[in-house]
Every structure is written in structure tokens, then in C-alpha cells.
mmCIF file of N, CA and C in Angstrom:
data_model
loop_
_atom_site.group_PDB
_atom_site.id
_atom_site.type_symbol
_atom_site.label_atom_id
_atom_site.label_comp_id
_atom_site.label_asym_id
_atom_site.label_seq_id
_atom_site.Cartn_x
_atom_site.Cartn_y
_atom_site.Cartn_z
ATOM 1 N N MET C 225 0.841 -1.199 0.000
ATOM 2 C CA MET C 225 0.000 0.000 0.000
ATOM 3 C C MET C 225 0.882 1.256 0.000
ATOM 4 N N SER C 226 1.934 1.228 0.802
ATOM 5 C CA SER C 226 2.835 2.378 0.813
ATOM 6 C C SER C 226 3.542 2.515 -0.535
ATOM 7 N N GLN C 227 3.742 1.377 -1.205
ATOM 8 C CA GLN C 227 4.394 1.420 -2.516
ATOM 9 C C GLN C 227 3.511 2.140 -3.531
ATOM 10 N N ALA C 228 2.209 1.868 -3.484
ATOM 11 C CA ALA C 228 1.274 2.534 -4.397
ATOM 12 C C ALA C 228 1.255 4.034 -4.113
ATOM 13 N N ASN C 229 1.288 4.397 -2.835
ATOM 14 C CA ASN C 229 1.296 5.813 -2.475
ATOM 15 C C ASN C 229 2.553 6.491 -2.996
ATOM 16 N N SER C 230 3.697 5.808 -2.902
ATOM 17 C CA SER C 230 4.945 6.400 -3.377
ATOM 18 C C SER C 230 4.896 6.598 -4.886
ATOM 19 N N HIS C 231 4.263 5.666 -5.598
ATOM 20 C CA HIS C 231 4.128 5.822 -7.050
ATOM 21 C C HIS C 231 3.251 7.027 -7.375
ATOM 22 N N GLN C 232 2.186 7.206 -6.610
ATOM 23 C CA GLN C 232 1.285 8.340 -6.846
ATOM 24 C C GLN C 232 2.012 9.657 -6.570
ATOM 25 N N ILE C 233 2.781 9.693 -5.483
ATOM 26 C CA ILE C 233 3.541 10.899 -5.142
ATOM 27 C C ILE C 233 4.571 11.189 -6.227
ATOM 28 N N GLN C 234 5.251 10.156 -6.711
ATOM 29 C CA GLN C 234 6.255 10.333 -7.755
ATOM 30 C C GLN C 234 5.621 10.899 -9.015
ATOM 31 N N ALA C 235 4.433 10.411 -9.367
ATOM 32 C CA ALA C 235 3.736 10.904 -10.557
ATOM 33 C C ALA C 235 3.382 12.376 -10.385
ATOM 34 N N GLN C 236 2.939 12.747 -9.187
ATOM 35 C CA GLN C 236 2.589 14.145 -8.923
ATOM 36 C C GLN C 236 3.828 15.023 -8.996
ATOM 37 N N GLN C 237 4.965 14.526 -8.493
ATOM 38 C CA GLN C 237 6.210 15.293 -8.544
ATOM 39 C C GLN C 237 6.657 15.472 -9.986
ATOM 40 N N ASN C 238 6.539 14.420 -10.803
ATOM 41 C CA ASN C 238 6.931 14.506 -12.203
ATOM 42 C C ASN C 238 6.072 15.523 -12.935
ATOM 43 N N LEU C 239 4.770 15.523 -12.656
ATOM 44 C CA LEU C 239 3.859 16.472 -13.297
ATOM 45 C C LEU C 239 4.208 17.894 -12.879
ATOM 46 N N TRP C 240 4.507 18.079 -11.591
ATOM 47 C CA TRP C 240 4.855 19.408 -11.080
ATOM 48 C C TRP C 240 6.154 19.891 -11.705
ATOM 49 N N LEU C 241 7.144 19.009 -11.808
ATOM 50 C CA LEU C 241 8.426 19.388 -12.400
ATOM 51 C C LEU C 241 8.256 19.731 -13.872
ATOM 52 N N ALA C 242 7.431 18.968 -14.574
ATOM 53 C CA ALA C 242 7.192 19.240 -15.995
ATOM 54 C C ALA C 242 6.510 20.592 -16.163
ATOM 55 N N THR C 243 5.538 20.873 -15.306
ATOM 56 C CA THR C 243 4.834 22.158 -15.377
ATOM 57 C C THR C 243 5.778 23.308 -15.048
ATOM 58 N N LEU C 244 6.597 23.119 -14.025
ATOM 59 C CA LEU C 244 7.545 24.156 -13.625
ATOM 60 C C LEU C 244 8.562 24.406 -14.735
ATOM 61 N N GLY C 245 9.085 23.327 -15.307
ATOM 62 C CA GLY C 245 10.062 23.463 -16.385
ATOM 63 C C GLY C 245 9.470 24.172 -17.593
ATOM 64 N N PHE C 246 8.222 23.845 -17.925
ATOM 65 C CA PHE C 246 7.548 24.489 -19.054
ATOM 66 C C PHE C 246 7.347 25.976 -18.769
ATOM 67 N N ALA C 247 6.944 26.292 -17.541
ATOM 68 C CA ALA C 247 6.718 27.692 -17.168
ATOM 69 C C ALA C 247 8.018 28.485 -17.252
ATOM 70 N N VAL C 248 9.108 27.900 -16.781
ATOM 71 C CA VAL C 248 10.409 28.580 -16.815
ATOM 72 C C VAL C 248 10.855 28.806 -18.252
ATOM 73 N N SER C 249 10.756 27.772 -19.083
ATOM 74 C CA SER C 249 11.173 27.904 -20.476
ATOM 75 C C SER C 249 10.271 28.884 -21.224
ATOM 76 N N PHE C 250 8.980 28.870 -20.914
ATOM 77 C CA PHE C 250 8.040 29.790 -21.565
ATOM 78 C C PHE C 250 8.363 31.233 -21.181
ATOM 79 N N ALA C 251 8.632 31.464 -19.890
ATOM 80 C CA ALA C 251 8.984 32.808 -19.427
ATOM 81 C C ALA C 251 10.295 33.251 -20.065
ATOM 82 N N CYS C 252 11.222 32.319 -20.216
ATOM 83 C CA CYS C 252 12.518 32.631 -20.798
ATOM 84 C C CYS C 252 12.341 33.030 -22.263
ATOM 85 N N TRP C 253 11.504 32.305 -22.995
ATOM 86 C CA TRP C 253 11.231 32.636 -24.398
ATOM 87 C C TRP C 253 10.560 34.002 -24.497
ATOM 88 N N GLY C 254 9.742 34.347 -23.488
ATOM 89 C CA GLY C 254 9.065 35.640 -23.506
ATOM 90 C C GLY C 254 10.043 36.788 -23.263
ATOM 91 N N ILE C 255 11.090 36.511 -22.470
ATOM 92 C CA ILE C 255 12.069 37.554 -22.149
ATOM 93 C C ILE C 255 13.113 37.668 -23.263
ATOM 94 N N GLU C 256 13.603 36.529 -23.735
ATOM 95 C CA GLU C 256 14.647 36.520 -24.754
ATOM 96 C C GLU C 256 14.137 35.842 -26.022
ATOM 97 N N PRO C 257 14.494 36.348 -27.188
ATOM 98 C CA PRO C 257 14.058 35.737 -28.445
ATOM 99 C C PRO C 257 14.817 34.449 -28.765
ATOM 100 N N VAL C 258 15.792 34.102 -27.937
ATOM 101 C CA VAL C 258 16.572 32.891 -28.152
ATOM 102 C C VAL C 258 16.304 31.915 -27.015
ATOM 103 N N PRO C 259 16.426 30.605 -27.264
ATOM 104 C CA PRO C 259 16.167 29.594 -26.226
ATOM 105 C C PRO C 259 17.271 29.576 -25.173
ATOM 106 N N CYS C 260 17.302 30.580 -24.317
ATOM 107 C CA CYS C 260 18.376 30.697 -23.332
ATOM 108 C C CYS C 260 18.248 29.640 -22.235
ATOM 109 N N CYS C 261 17.068 29.047 -22.106
ATOM 110 C CA CYS C 261 16.882 28.064 -21.037
ATOM 111 C C CYS C 261 16.982 26.633 -21.556
ATOM 112 N N SER C 262 17.115 26.461 -22.860
ATOM 113 C CA SER C 262 17.173 25.102 -23.405
ATOM 114 C C SER C 262 18.521 24.471 -23.099
ATOM 115 N N ILE C 263 18.479 23.168 -22.762
ATOM 116 C CA ILE C 263 19.716 22.468 -22.415
ATOM 117 C C ILE C 263 19.920 21.309 -23.385
#
């Protein structure tokens, strides 16, 4: 049961990180015309 909870938490963390990364890259594109945040 704790294993299922850890999987759910991991999925939520991945979604949050993806959203945060998208927001950062989007803001960066808005500030600079070049992909300064792309790695």
C-alpha cells in the first residue's frame, strides 16, 4: 500500500516538475528571443 502511495507521489512530482520546467522555459522565451533556457 505504501508502494502505491509512493508511485502516486512520484507521478505528482513529475507532473509538477514538468509544469515548472515548461513555465520557466516559456517565461525565458518571452524575455529573450533565443532559447536561453534550453539544455
